[in-house]
Each structure stands twice: as structure tokens, then as C-alpha cells.
Coordinates of C-alpha atoms in Angstrom, one line a residue:
M53 CA 0.5 -0.2 0.1
K54 CA 0.9 3.2 -1.3
T55 CA 1.8 5.3 1.4
V56 CA 0.5 9.2 0.6
T57 CA 2.3 11.9 2.7
P58 CA 0.1 15.3 4.5
H59 CA 2.2 17.5 1.9
A60 CA 1.0 15.1 -1.4
R61 CA -2.3 15.2 0.3
A62 CA -2.5 19.4 0.4
V63 CA -0.9 19.5 -3.5
K64 CA -3.8 17.3 -4.1
T65 CA -6.6 18.6 -1.9
L66 CA -5.4 22.6 -3.9
S67 CA -5.1 21.5 -6.9
R68 CA -8.7 20.3 -6.6
N69 CA -10.2 23.1 -5.2
S70 CA -8.4 25.9 -7.6
A71 CA -10.0 23.9 -10.3
G72 CA -13.4 24.6 -8.7
Y73 CA -12.4 28.2 -8.0
F74 CA -11.5 28.9 -11.4
F75 CA -14.5 27.5 -12.6
T76 CA -17.0 29.5 -10.4
V77 CA -14.9 32.5 -11.2
T78 CA -15.4 31.9 -14.9
V79 CA -19.0 31.0 -14.4
L80 CA -19.8 34.0 -12.5
T81 CA -17.7 36.1 -15.1
I82 CA -20.0 35.5 -17.9
V83 CA -23.2 35.8 -15.9
A84 CA -22.2 39.4 -15.1
M85 CA -21.0 40.2 -18.7
A86 CA -24.4 39.0 -19.3
L87 CA -26.4 41.1 -17.3
L88 CA -24.6 44.1 -17.4
P89 CA -25.9 45.6 -20.4
C90 CA -29.3 44.7 -19.3
S91 CA -28.7 46.7 -16.2
I92 CA -27.4 49.7 -18.1
Q93 CA -30.6 49.3 -20.5
A94 CA -32.9 49.0 -18.4
Q95 CA -34.1 51.9 -18.5
E96 CA -35.1 52.2 -22.3
P97 CA -37.0 49.3 -22.2
D98 CA -39.1 50.6 -19.0
A99 CA -40.5 53.0 -21.0
E100 CA -41.0 51.6 -24.2
V101 CA -43.8 49.6 -22.0
L102 CA -44.9 52.2 -20.1
V103 CA -45.8 53.5 -23.4
A104 CA -47.0 50.4 -24.8
E105 CA -49.6 50.1 -22.0
G106 CA -50.7 53.6 -22.8
I107 CA -51.2 53.0 -25.9
L108 CA -53.4 50.1 -24.8
A109 CA -55.6 52.3 -22.2
Y110 CA -55.5 55.6 -24.9
D111 CA -57.8 53.0 -27.4
A112 CA -59.8 51.7 -24.5
K113 CA -60.4 55.6 -24.0
R114 CA -59.3 54.9 -20.2
Y115 CA -57.8 58.3 -21.0
E116 CA -56.9 59.4 -17.3
E117 CA -54.3 56.1 -16.9
A118 CA -52.9 57.0 -20.2
I119 CA -51.6 60.1 -19.2
S120 CA -50.2 59.4 -16.5
L121 CA -48.1 56.4 -18.1
F122 CA -47.1 58.3 -20.8
S123 CA -46.0 60.6 -18.2
Q124 CA -43.6 58.5 -16.6
A125 CA -42.8 57.5 -19.7
V126 CA -41.1 60.6 -21.2
A127 CA -39.9 61.4 -17.4
R128 CA -37.8 58.4 -17.5
D129 CA -36.9 58.9 -21.4
P130 CA -36.8 62.7 -22.1
R131 CA -36.3 61.3 -26.1
Q132 CA -39.4 59.3 -25.8
A133 CA -41.1 61.0 -29.2
R134 CA -44.4 58.4 -29.0
G135 CA -44.4 59.0 -25.3
F136 CA -44.7 62.8 -26.3
Y137 CA -47.1 62.6 -28.5
Y138 CA -50.0 60.2 -27.2
L139 CA -49.8 61.9 -24.4
A140 CA -51.2 65.1 -26.5
L141 CA -53.2 63.2 -27.8
S142 CA -54.6 62.0 -25.0
H143 CA -55.2 65.4 -23.6
L144 CA -56.5 66.2 -26.7
A145 CA -59.1 63.5 -26.4
R146 CA -60.4 64.8 -22.8
G147 CA -60.9 68.7 -24.4
Q148 CA -57.5 69.6 -23.3
A149 CA -56.2 71.7 -25.8
E150 CA -54.0 73.2 -23.0
Q151 CA -52.4 70.7 -21.4
A152 CA -51.9 69.2 -25.0
I153 CA -49.5 72.2 -26.1
A154 CA -46.6 71.2 -23.8
P155 CA -45.7 67.9 -24.7
L156 CA -46.2 69.2 -28.6
T157 CA -43.8 71.8 -28.7
T158 CA -41.3 69.2 -26.7
L159 CA -42.2 66.7 -29.7
H160 CA -41.8 69.4 -32.7
V161 CA -38.3 70.6 -31.5
L162 CA -37.4 66.9 -31.5
R163 CA -38.8 66.1 -34.6
P164 CA -39.1 69.6 -36.7
S165 CA -40.0 68.0 -39.7
D166 CA -43.1 65.6 -38.9
L167 CA -46.2 67.5 -40.1
D168 CA -48.0 65.0 -38.2
V169 CA -47.0 67.0 -35.1
T170 CA -46.9 69.7 -36.8
Y171 CA -50.4 70.0 -37.5
Q172 CA -51.4 68.8 -33.8
L173 CA -49.2 71.6 -32.7
G174 CA -51.3 73.9 -35.0
T175 CA -54.5 72.5 -33.8
A176 CA -53.8 72.7 -30.4
H177 CA -53.2 76.5 -30.4
F178 CA -55.9 77.0 -33.0
A179 CA -58.4 75.4 -30.3
V180 CA -57.5 77.9 -27.3
R181 CA -57.5 80.9 -29.3
Q182 CA -53.8 81.0 -29.9
Y183 CA -54.1 82.3 -33.2
D184 CA -50.6 83.6 -34.0
K185 CA -49.0 80.8 -33.2
A186 CA -51.2 78.3 -34.6
A187 CA -51.2 80.0 -38.2
P188 CA -47.5 79.4 -39.4
L189 CA -47.3 75.8 -38.2
L190 CA -51.2 75.2 -40.1
E191 CA -50.1 77.4 -43.2
E192 CA -46.9 74.9 -43.1
V193 CA -48.6 72.1 -43.4
F194 CA -50.8 73.6 -46.2
R195 CA -47.9 73.8 -48.1
Q196 CA -47.4 70.9 -47.9
E197 CA -50.6 68.5 -47.5
P198 CA -53.4 70.8 -49.2
D199 CA -55.5 68.1 -48.7
R200 CA -55.1 66.8 -45.0
E201 CA -58.3 66.2 -43.5
N202 CA -59.9 69.5 -42.2
L203 CA -56.9 71.4 -42.7
G204 CA -58.5 73.5 -45.6
F205 CA -60.9 74.6 -43.0
Y206 CA -58.3 75.7 -40.1
V207 CA -56.6 78.0 -42.6
G208 CA -59.3 79.6 -44.3
L209 CA -60.7 80.4 -40.6
L210 CA -58.0 82.1 -39.8
R211 CA -57.1 83.9 -43.3
Y212 CA -60.3 85.1 -42.8
H213 CA -60.1 86.9 -39.3
Q214 CA -57.0 88.0 -40.5
K215 CA -59.1 89.6 -43.1
D216 CA -57.5 88.2 -46.5
Y217 CA -60.7 86.5 -47.7
D218 CA -59.5 86.4 -51.3
S219 CA -56.9 83.5 -50.1
A220 CA -59.5 82.6 -47.4
A221 CA -62.2 81.2 -49.8
A222 CA -59.0 79.8 -51.4
A223 CA -58.2 77.5 -48.9
L224 CA -61.7 76.5 -47.7
S225 CA -62.8 75.4 -51.3
V226 CA -60.0 72.5 -50.7
N227 CA -61.2 71.6 -47.8
V228 CA -61.4 68.3 -47.2
S229 CA -63.4 66.3 -44.2
S230 CA -65.6 63.6 -43.0
D231 CA -67.5 65.3 -40.5
S232 CA -70.2 67.0 -41.9
D233 CA -70.1 69.8 -39.3
L234 CA -66.9 71.1 -40.4
R235 CA -67.8 70.6 -43.7
Q236 CA -70.7 72.7 -43.7
L237 CA -68.9 75.4 -41.4
A238 CA -66.3 76.0 -44.2
L239 CA -68.8 76.1 -47.0
F240 CA -70.3 78.3 -44.6
Y241 CA -67.4 80.9 -44.1
R242 CA -66.6 80.3 -47.5
G243 CA -69.6 82.2 -48.0
L244 CA -68.7 85.2 -45.8
A245 CA -65.9 85.6 -47.4
L246 CA -67.4 85.4 -51.1
G247 CA -69.4 87.9 -50.1
V248 CA -67.2 90.6 -48.1
L249 CA -65.2 90.5 -51.6
G250 CA -68.6 91.6 -53.8
L251 CA -68.8 87.9 -55.3
S252 CA -72.3 87.8 -54.0
D253 CA -74.1 85.4 -56.8
Q254 CA -71.3 82.4 -55.4
A255 CA -72.0 83.3 -51.8
L256 CA -75.4 82.6 -52.3
S257 CA -74.2 79.5 -53.9
E258 CA -71.7 78.8 -51.2
L259 CA -74.8 79.8 -48.5
A260 CA -77.3 77.7 -50.4
S261 CA -74.4 74.4 -50.3
A262 CA -73.6 74.9 -47.1
Q263 CA -77.7 74.6 -46.1
R264 CA -77.8 71.4 -47.8
V265 CA -74.8 69.7 -45.9
Q266 CA -77.0 69.5 -42.7
P267 CA -80.0 71.4 -42.8
S268 CA -80.6 70.6 -39.2
S269 CA -77.9 72.1 -37.8
P270 CA -77.2 75.3 -35.8
I271 CA -75.4 77.4 -38.4
T272 CA -78.2 76.9 -41.2
G273 CA -80.2 79.8 -39.5
A274 CA -77.4 81.7 -39.5
S275 CA -76.4 80.7 -43.1
V276 CA -80.0 81.9 -44.5
R277 CA -79.7 84.9 -42.6
V278 CA -76.7 86.1 -44.8
Q279 CA -78.0 85.1 -47.9
E280 CA -81.3 86.9 -46.8
A281 CA -78.9 89.9 -46.1
L282 CA -76.8 89.7 -49.3
T283 CA -80.4 89.2 -51.6
A284 CA -82.6 92.1 -50.0
S285 CA -79.1 94.6 -50.1
R286 CA -79.7 94.9 -53.9
R287 CA -76.2 95.7 -54.1
V288 CA -74.6 92.8 -55.0
T289 CA -77.3 90.1 -55.8
E290 CA -76.0 89.7 -59.6
P291 CA -72.8 90.0 -61.2
Q292 CA -74.0 93.0 -63.5
R293 CA -74.6 94.9 -60.3
L294 CA -78.4 96.0 -61.2
R295 CA -81.0 94.5 -60.0
L296 CA -84.6 95.8 -61.0
Q297 CA -88.2 95.0 -59.6
I298 CA -91.3 95.8 -60.9
A299 CA -95.1 95.4 -59.8
I300 CA -98.8 96.3 -60.8
G301 CA -101.9 95.1 -59.5
G302 CA -105.3 96.1 -58.9
Y303 CA -107.1 97.3 -54.6
Y304 CA -110.3 97.9 -53.2
D305 CA -109.7 100.6 -50.6
D306 CA -113.2 101.5 -48.6
N307 CA -111.7 104.9 -47.2
V308 CA -109.3 107.2 -49.8
A309 CA -110.0 110.3 -47.8
V310 CA -109.5 109.0 -44.4
N311 CA -112.9 109.7 -43.0
P312 CA -113.6 110.0 -39.6
R313 CA -115.5 107.5 -37.2
K314 CA -118.9 108.0 -36.6
S315 CA -119.6 110.4 -33.4
S316 CA -121.0 113.1 -31.9
D317 CA -118.6 115.7 -33.2
P318 CA -119.9 118.4 -35.9
V319 CA -116.8 118.3 -37.7
A320 CA -115.8 114.8 -37.8
E321 CA -119.4 114.4 -39.1
S322 CA -119.5 116.7 -41.8
L323 CA -116.1 114.8 -43.0
R324 CA -117.6 112.0 -43.1
S325 CA -119.8 112.9 -46.0
R326 CA -117.0 112.8 -48.5
A327 CA -116.9 110.3 -50.8
T328 CA -114.4 107.9 -49.8
Q329 CA -114.7 104.6 -51.7
S330 CA -112.9 103.7 -54.8
P331 CA -111.3 101.0 -56.4
G332 CA -107.9 100.9 -57.8
L333 CA -104.6 100.8 -59.8
V334 CA -101.5 100.6 -58.3
T335 CA -98.2 99.9 -60.1
S336 CA -94.5 99.8 -58.3
A337 CA -90.8 100.2 -59.7
R338 CA -87.7 100.2 -58.4
G339 CA -83.7 99.8 -59.5
D340 CA -80.7 99.5 -57.7
Y341 CA -77.7 99.8 -59.1
A342 CA -74.0 99.1 -56.6
W343 CA -71.5 101.6 -58.1
Y344 CA -69.0 100.7 -55.4
R345 CA -67.6 97.6 -53.9
N346 CA -64.1 97.1 -52.5
G347 CA -63.8 94.3 -49.5
P348 CA -66.5 94.7 -47.3
I349 CA -67.6 97.7 -48.3
E350 CA -70.3 98.4 -50.8
S351 CA -72.5 101.3 -51.9
T352 CA -75.6 101.0 -54.0
V353 CA -77.8 104.6 -55.9
T354 CA -81.6 103.7 -55.4
Y355 CA -84.7 104.8 -57.3
S356 CA -87.8 103.9 -56.7
Y357 CA -91.3 105.1 -58.3
Y358 CA -94.7 104.4 -57.1
Q359 CA -98.5 105.3 -58.2
T360 CA -101.8 104.8 -57.2
V361 CA -104.4 105.6 -59.3
N362 CA -108.5 105.8 -58.1
T363 CA -111.3 104.9 -60.2
N364 CA -114.0 106.3 -59.0
S365 CA -115.2 109.8 -59.7
G366 CA -114.2 112.5 -57.4
I367 CA -111.8 110.2 -55.9
G368 CA -109.1 111.0 -58.1
R369 CA -108.0 113.9 -55.9
F370 CA -107.1 111.3 -53.5
N371 CA -104.4 109.6 -56.4
I372 CA -100.5 109.4 -55.1
Q373 CA -97.4 109.5 -56.8
D374 CA -93.9 109.2 -55.0
H375 CA -90.8 109.3 -56.4
L376 CA -87.3 108.0 -54.0
G377 CA -84.0 108.2 -54.7
G378 CA -81.3 106.3 -52.2
L379 CA -77.7 106.3 -51.4
S380 CA -76.8 103.5 -49.1
G381 CA -73.7 101.7 -47.9
V382 CA -72.8 98.6 -45.7
Y383 CA -70.2 97.3 -43.5
R384 CA -70.0 93.3 -43.5
G385 CA -67.8 91.2 -41.2
I386 CA -67.7 88.8 -38.5
I387 CA -67.6 88.9 -34.5
G388 CA -66.0 85.5 -33.4
T389 CA -68.5 83.1 -34.9
I390 CA -71.5 86.1 -35.1
P391 CA -72.2 87.9 -38.9
Y392 CA -72.7 91.1 -38.8
E393 CA -73.7 94.3 -40.9
I394 CA -73.5 97.9 -39.8
G395 CA -74.8 100.2 -42.6
G396 CA -75.5 103.6 -43.6
Q397 CA -78.6 105.1 -45.9
Y398 CA -79.9 108.4 -46.8
S399 CA -82.8 108.6 -49.4
Y400 CA -85.4 111.8 -50.0
D401 CA -88.5 111.4 -51.6
Y402 CA -91.4 113.3 -52.5
M403 CA -94.9 112.5 -53.4
F404 CA -97.5 113.9 -54.9
L405 CA -101.3 114.4 -54.0
D406 CA -103.2 114.5 -57.2
F407 CA -100.0 115.5 -58.9
A408 CA -99.6 118.3 -56.7
G409 CA -96.8 118.9 -54.1
F410 CA -97.5 117.1 -50.8
L411 CA -95.0 116.0 -49.2
S412 CA -91.1 116.0 -48.9
R413 CA -89.1 113.7 -46.7
H414 CA -85.4 113.3 -46.1
T415 CA -84.3 110.3 -44.1
L416 CA -81.5 108.9 -42.5
T417 CA -81.4 105.9 -41.2
L418 CA -78.4 103.8 -39.6
P419 CA -78.7 100.3 -38.6
V420 CA -76.6 97.6 -37.1
T421 CA -77.5 93.9 -38.0
L422 CA -76.6 90.8 -35.8
V423 CA -76.6 87.3 -36.1
P424 CA -76.8 85.8 -32.6
P425 CA -76.1 82.2 -31.5
S426 CA -79.1 79.6 -32.1
V427 CA -80.5 78.0 -29.0
T428 CA -82.3 74.7 -28.4
L429 CA -86.0 74.6 -27.0
P430 CA -88.0 71.8 -25.7
V431 CA -90.8 70.8 -28.1
L432 CA -90.0 73.6 -30.8
G433 CA -86.2 72.2 -31.1
R434 CA -83.2 74.2 -32.7
M435 CA -83.9 78.2 -32.8
E436 CA -82.4 81.0 -34.6
N437 CA -81.9 84.1 -34.1
L438 CA -81.7 88.1 -36.0
T439 CA -81.4 91.3 -34.1
T440 CA -81.4 94.7 -35.8
F441 CA -80.8 97.9 -34.5
L442 CA -82.3 101.3 -35.6
Y443 CA -82.0 104.7 -35.6
R444 CA -83.8 106.8 -38.1
Y445 CA -84.0 110.8 -38.3
Q446 CA -86.4 112.2 -40.6
R447 CA -87.4 115.8 -41.7
K448 CA -91.1 116.0 -43.1
E449 CA -92.0 118.9 -45.0
F450 CA -95.6 119.2 -45.9
Y451 CA -97.0 121.7 -49.2
A452 CA -100.1 123.5 -48.9
E453 CA -100.3 123.5 -45.4
P454 CA -103.2 126.4 -44.3
G455 CA -100.0 127.0 -41.5
N456 CA -97.2 128.2 -44.2
N457 CA -99.4 131.4 -45.6
D458 CA -101.8 132.0 -42.1
I459 CA -100.1 132.0 -38.5
R460 CA -103.4 131.5 -37.1
F461 CA -102.8 128.5 -38.6
G462 CA -99.7 127.7 -37.2
P463 CA -100.8 125.4 -34.9
E464 CA -102.1 122.9 -37.2
S465 CA -98.2 122.7 -39.3
R466 CA -97.2 119.5 -39.7
D467 CA -93.5 120.0 -40.0
A468 CA -91.5 118.4 -38.4
F469 CA -87.9 116.8 -37.5
N470 CA -88.8 112.6 -36.3
N471 CA -86.7 111.0 -34.1
M472 CA -87.0 107.3 -33.8
V473 CA -84.2 104.0 -32.1
G474 CA -85.4 100.9 -31.9
F475 CA -85.3 97.3 -32.5
L476 CA -86.8 94.2 -34.2
H477 CA -85.6 90.4 -33.5
A478 CA -86.8 87.6 -35.3
F479 CA -86.8 83.8 -34.1
R480 CA -86.8 81.1 -37.0
F481 CA -87.8 77.8 -36.4
R482 CA -86.9 74.4 -39.0
Q483 CA -84.7 76.2 -41.6
D484 CA -87.1 79.4 -41.7
K485 CA -90.1 77.6 -42.4
Y486 CA -91.6 79.4 -39.5
I487 CA -90.4 83.1 -38.7
L488 CA -91.6 85.1 -36.0
R489 CA -90.5 88.8 -35.5
V490 CA -91.3 91.0 -32.1
G491 CA -89.8 94.6 -32.1
Y492 CA -89.8 97.5 -30.2
Q493 CA -89.4 101.6 -31.2
H494 CA -89.7 104.7 -29.7
D495 CA -90.0 108.0 -31.6
T496 CA -90.7 111.8 -31.2
D497 CA -91.9 114.0 -34.1
A498 CA -90.4 117.7 -33.5
A499 CA -93.8 119.2 -34.9
R500 CA -93.7 123.0 -36.0
G501 CA -97.0 123.4 -35.0
S502 CA -98.3 122.4 -31.0
S503 CA -101.2 120.4 -32.4
F504 CA -98.7 117.7 -34.0
A505 CA -95.5 117.5 -31.4
Y506 CA -95.4 114.1 -29.7
S507 CA -93.7 111.2 -28.1
G508 CA -94.6 107.8 -29.6
N509 CA -94.0 104.0 -28.6
R510 CA -94.4 101.4 -31.1
L511 CA -94.9 97.3 -30.4
Q512 CA -94.3 95.5 -33.6
L513 CA -94.9 91.6 -33.7
G514 CA -94.9 89.3 -36.6
G515 CA -94.7 85.9 -38.8
Q516 CA -94.8 84.1 -41.8
A517 CA -94.3 80.3 -42.7
T518 CA -94.2 78.4 -45.2
L519 CA -97.9 76.7 -45.8
P520 CA -98.3 72.7 -47.0
W521 CA -100.1 73.6 -49.7
Y522 CA -98.6 74.4 -53.3
D523 CA -96.1 75.8 -52.3
L524 CA -97.6 79.5 -50.4
S525 CA -96.3 81.8 -48.2
L526 CA -98.2 82.8 -45.2
R527 CA -97.0 86.2 -43.8
L528 CA -98.6 88.1 -40.4
D529 CA -97.9 91.5 -39.1
Y530 CA -99.6 93.3 -36.6
E531 CA -98.4 96.9 -35.2
V532 CA -99.7 99.4 -32.2
H533 CA -98.4 102.9 -32.5
W534 CA -99.2 105.0 -28.8
R535 CA -99.1 108.8 -29.2
A536 CA -98.9 111.1 -26.4
Y537 CA -99.2 114.8 -28.2
N538 CA -97.3 117.4 -26.7
H539 CA -100.0 120.6 -25.9
A540 CA -103.5 121.2 -26.4
Q541 CA -105.3 121.5 -29.5
V542 CA -105.8 124.2 -30.5
L543 CA -108.9 124.2 -33.2
F544 CA -110.7 120.2 -32.7
P545 CA -111.8 119.7 -29.5
D546 CA -112.0 116.4 -28.0
G547 CA -114.8 114.2 -27.3
T548 CA -116.0 116.1 -24.0
G549 CA -115.9 119.4 -26.3
Q550 CA -113.0 120.7 -24.4
L551 CA -109.6 121.8 -26.5
S552 CA -107.1 118.9 -24.6
A553 CA -104.3 116.9 -25.6
R554 CA -104.4 114.9 -28.1
G555 CA -103.9 110.9 -27.6
D556 CA -103.6 108.0 -30.3
T557 CA -103.8 104.0 -30.4
E558 CA -103.3 103.2 -33.7
Q559 CA -103.4 99.2 -34.6
D560 CA -102.4 98.1 -38.4
I561 CA -102.6 94.4 -39.4
F562 CA -101.1 93.0 -42.8
I563 CA -101.5 90.1 -44.3
Q564 CA -100.0 88.3 -47.1
V565 CA -100.5 85.2 -49.1
A566 CA -97.7 84.4 -52.2
K567 CA -96.4 82.4 -54.5
A568 CA -93.9 82.5 -56.8
L569 CA -94.4 82.0 -60.7
P570 CA -92.5 80.9 -63.7
H571 CA -90.0 83.5 -65.0
N572 CA -89.4 85.6 -61.8
L573 CA -92.7 86.3 -61.2
T574 CA -94.7 86.7 -57.4
L575 CA -98.6 86.7 -57.1
A576 CA -99.4 88.1 -54.1
L577 CA -102.7 88.8 -52.0
Q578 CA -102.5 91.5 -49.5
Y579 CA -105.1 92.5 -47.0
Q580 CA -103.9 95.5 -44.6
G581 CA -106.3 97.2 -41.8
V582 CA -105.8 100.4 -39.6
L583 CA -108.0 101.5 -36.7
N584 CA -106.7 104.4 -34.9
S585 CA -108.3 105.6 -32.6
S586 CA -108.7 109.0 -30.6
T587 CA -109.6 111.3 -28.2
I588 CA -110.2 114.1 -30.7
P589 CA -112.5 112.7 -33.0
V590 CA -111.5 114.4 -36.1
Y591 CA -108.8 111.7 -35.9
A592 CA -110.2 108.7 -35.0
Y593 CA -111.1 106.5 -38.0
N594 CA -111.1 102.8 -40.3
K595 CA -109.7 102.0 -43.0
N596 CA -109.4 98.4 -45.3
V597 CA -107.5 97.8 -48.2
F598 CA -107.4 94.8 -50.3
T599 CA -104.6 94.5 -53.0
T600 CA -103.9 92.1 -55.5
L601 CA -99.9 92.5 -57.2
V602 CA -97.9 90.4 -59.4
T603 CA -94.3 91.2 -59.2
W604 CA -91.3 90.7 -62.0
T605 CA -87.7 90.7 -60.5
Y606 CA -84.9 91.0 -62.4

């Protein structure tokens, strides 16, 4: 048996332990080398995981959770582009455009050439009305991708607010959108831009298109109002700038001479003996020419003619002929989303009574029209609005008045300066199939004769409707005018025989049924009734007029 010395045993043990030691060291070194990169790179995959989880939350519309995950991701990796992008989208999805601006701004610095980022940042600025910051961003995207979804609308609206109407119309014309609301808004603003440029024939077409896109939309009523304003203004409805209107018809008037109602007053009763009932013919003509157009400013000259002919003998001395000439100007624009029109008009008319001078009037009118936002009412549905504020100054001069030549009749002179302020508001329903109007006016008549100076208040009510039969339209207007005269009468007593201050209440009712005919013709049947009650019997009267009119418009 071989003997092993302690030294040999020690050497053998050392050799065996050294081999194990080196094996262990080698394994640990390999593991450490493998784990070290993972430890160094742990930050980046962790941010990616957070972004991936955030996208899942975003797709599930858990926006608050998504915002938390994306915020953690960009905090761990400040260059995490997807994290910034989806963080902004999550804020936008919650309607927090202002919070979306910061991550989009950072992302725009990281990726300045990324059009998606530029577009989102521009729309975020647009949403918070930072138009000066939104404009260059969206213009840059529009320059490279003009057919991007909704981009034409944003750029067009920005240009419109900058009063660059020509460029605004161009951008809005190429707008591409799958959203019917934005398509309609684009058509609406393009119509406004074209109208401001004086291209009203195109503007009317665009505004009509806006109604066809989504007729139940709140913008429809505003579109119709602007369309009516353009049509009624005569200034810009035709490319040749000229518009004509001629009407001819017949009527029956049961009180042409304005005889007083039956009373116990001897003077009033003596006037009642005059012949006063008569059929007659009526003609009218009007021409408007838009002589000046420059951007939102337009000016028009106007002439109109009106003639009545009473066919009963003895009534011809009450035939009326009136000539009117006028000059008007208007400025149209928009404040935010509210269209407005500021105008001014001067007119002079001269009226003949049986071909003798009877009355002349100088009239200055200053209207301001606004299209306020629509509201939705229970049962009635959406209601559109239109408001007009009005000031009118008028100088009236009557000819052949007794007081003009005889001082004894001076208090009976009707020459006067009239000032009036008021408003008229229209409520419109179901795309203007039904319209209700309410208005109020206050006027003062500073007459030369003390018997005719008054202070008055007028209430206006009205409505119109499209009837379900034969394309007929119905209009009904009612007005009541209360006049309190300032001084006691000089010639005519009240019902008690005293010379007192006069007080009148005049009620007017107007009813019309109209039908459009071919060749620009319109047939209308009209009724007008006047009921004037007065504390002075001479001035109390009733009047009824029935009229048939055919109107041709060019």
C-alpha cells in the first residue's frame, strides 16, 4: 500500500480546489457580463413598456390612466417621441387642448420636420384661440399637404380672421373633411368671404350649399340670414350690379279720403259726407345699382316709383305718386362666429297728391344687424336668431298747409323732425319655415305746429310660414303705435267738447299670401287694416285695403 504524505495530500487538495475556484469565477464572470448590459439598458425598455401600456389605455378610452403612463414614460426617457405624441393626444381627447401644447412643443423640437406633429400643435393652438401661433404651423402643413383632413378649414378660418378674404376662400374651397359639421362650417365661411369680396352670386351658392349639407345644423339659420341680407341688399346679388323690380296690381280701399268714424262731433260728421270708397290700380318700380365695391364695403344707389290711381269719380284728388332716390353703404364682417352688418342710408322722397306737391322727406337710417348664436328649446327644437338695432332721423315738410301762409293756423303745421330708435328680433324655426318677429320703437316728432308734436311708442309683432299647399307662403304683421301729443289742440275739441292734448292708438294689421311663379314672377294677395283710436274724434278712423299684386324681379 502506497503511503500518501501530508504534503502530497495538501497539493492534491489545492489542485482540486483551484479547479473549482477557477470554474466558479469563470461562470460568475460570464453571468455578470451578460447582466451588465441589461442593467445599463433597463431605463429604455421600461419607458417603452410604459408607452405600450399607455397606448392600450388610450385605445380603450381610459385617458386619465393613459396620461399617467405616458407622463411616467417621458419622465424616464425625455426623448421618448411616441410618449410625448400620445400624451398630447390623450389631453386632446379629454378636451384639454392647453395641456396638450407643452408635450407637442417638446416633440416639435425633437422632430421639426414631422408634419403630423406640426399639424397637431397648430390645431392645439387654434383650439385655445392662440391664432398667431397656430397660423405659421398650419400654413406650413397646408403648403405641403393641402388635402389633409380638415386643414383647409383651419387655414381658411385663420385667413378670414386676418381679413385675407381671397386667400381664405381659396383655402376653404379645397377643404377635405369627413365631418359634416366642419364641411358645413367651411362652406359657410367661404360664403362669407366671397360675400365680403363682393362676389355675391358665388356667395349665395356657397351659403345654399351649406344648408344642403346638414339642414338641421345650428349654422343653417345663420347661413339663411346672411343669404337673405345679401339678397335684400340689392347691392351685390347680380354680377352686373343692377337689380330691377316692377309690380302692378289692383286694389279696393274703403276709406281713401280717411274719413273719421261716426261720432257726435259736428266737424267729424261733416267730413264723413265725402266720397271715400274706390277700387284702383297700383304700380311700383325700383332699381338698385351697386356702384362701389371694395372688400367688405359696398355702396348702392336706389330709385323707386309708386303710383295709385283711384277709379271712382271724385276720388281722383287722392291719387298718390311718390319718387324716391337714395344712397346706401354697408360694411359686413364677423366677430368670432357672429356675422354682423353695419349700414347707413340716406334717401329723399317727394310725394304728389293729385299731381300737386304734398310732402317731401329727408331720411337718414343707421341699422346694425347681428346673427346671435342659436339655442335649442323643448318641443320647438332649434331656434335661430337675427337682431337689428335701428336709428332713424327724418325731416318732413308738407306743402299747401294752411299754417304755411296764415299764422292763425300755425299750430296745425305738420312740418317736423322725427327721431326714432328701436330694435327688431326674429326667431326662426325649422330652416325658416316658421319665423316670428318682435320689435319695439320709440319716436319723437318735433313738429312746427304744437298740435302735432308727440312722443310715441310702437310695438311690432309678426310672423310668416311656408304653407303645406301649393308652395304658398303666409305673412302676418301687427303693429300698435301709442302717441301722446305734447300740447292741447287749438282747433278740434275732444269728445267732451274741450281743447285738450290729443292721444292716439293706431293699430295696423297686414296679411299676405304669396306664390312664386315661373319667369321671376310672384303673385301676392294682401289685406291691410288700420284702426286709429283718438281722443279727438276728427282723427279717429278705420281703413281696409284689399290688393292683388304681380311682381317681376330682374
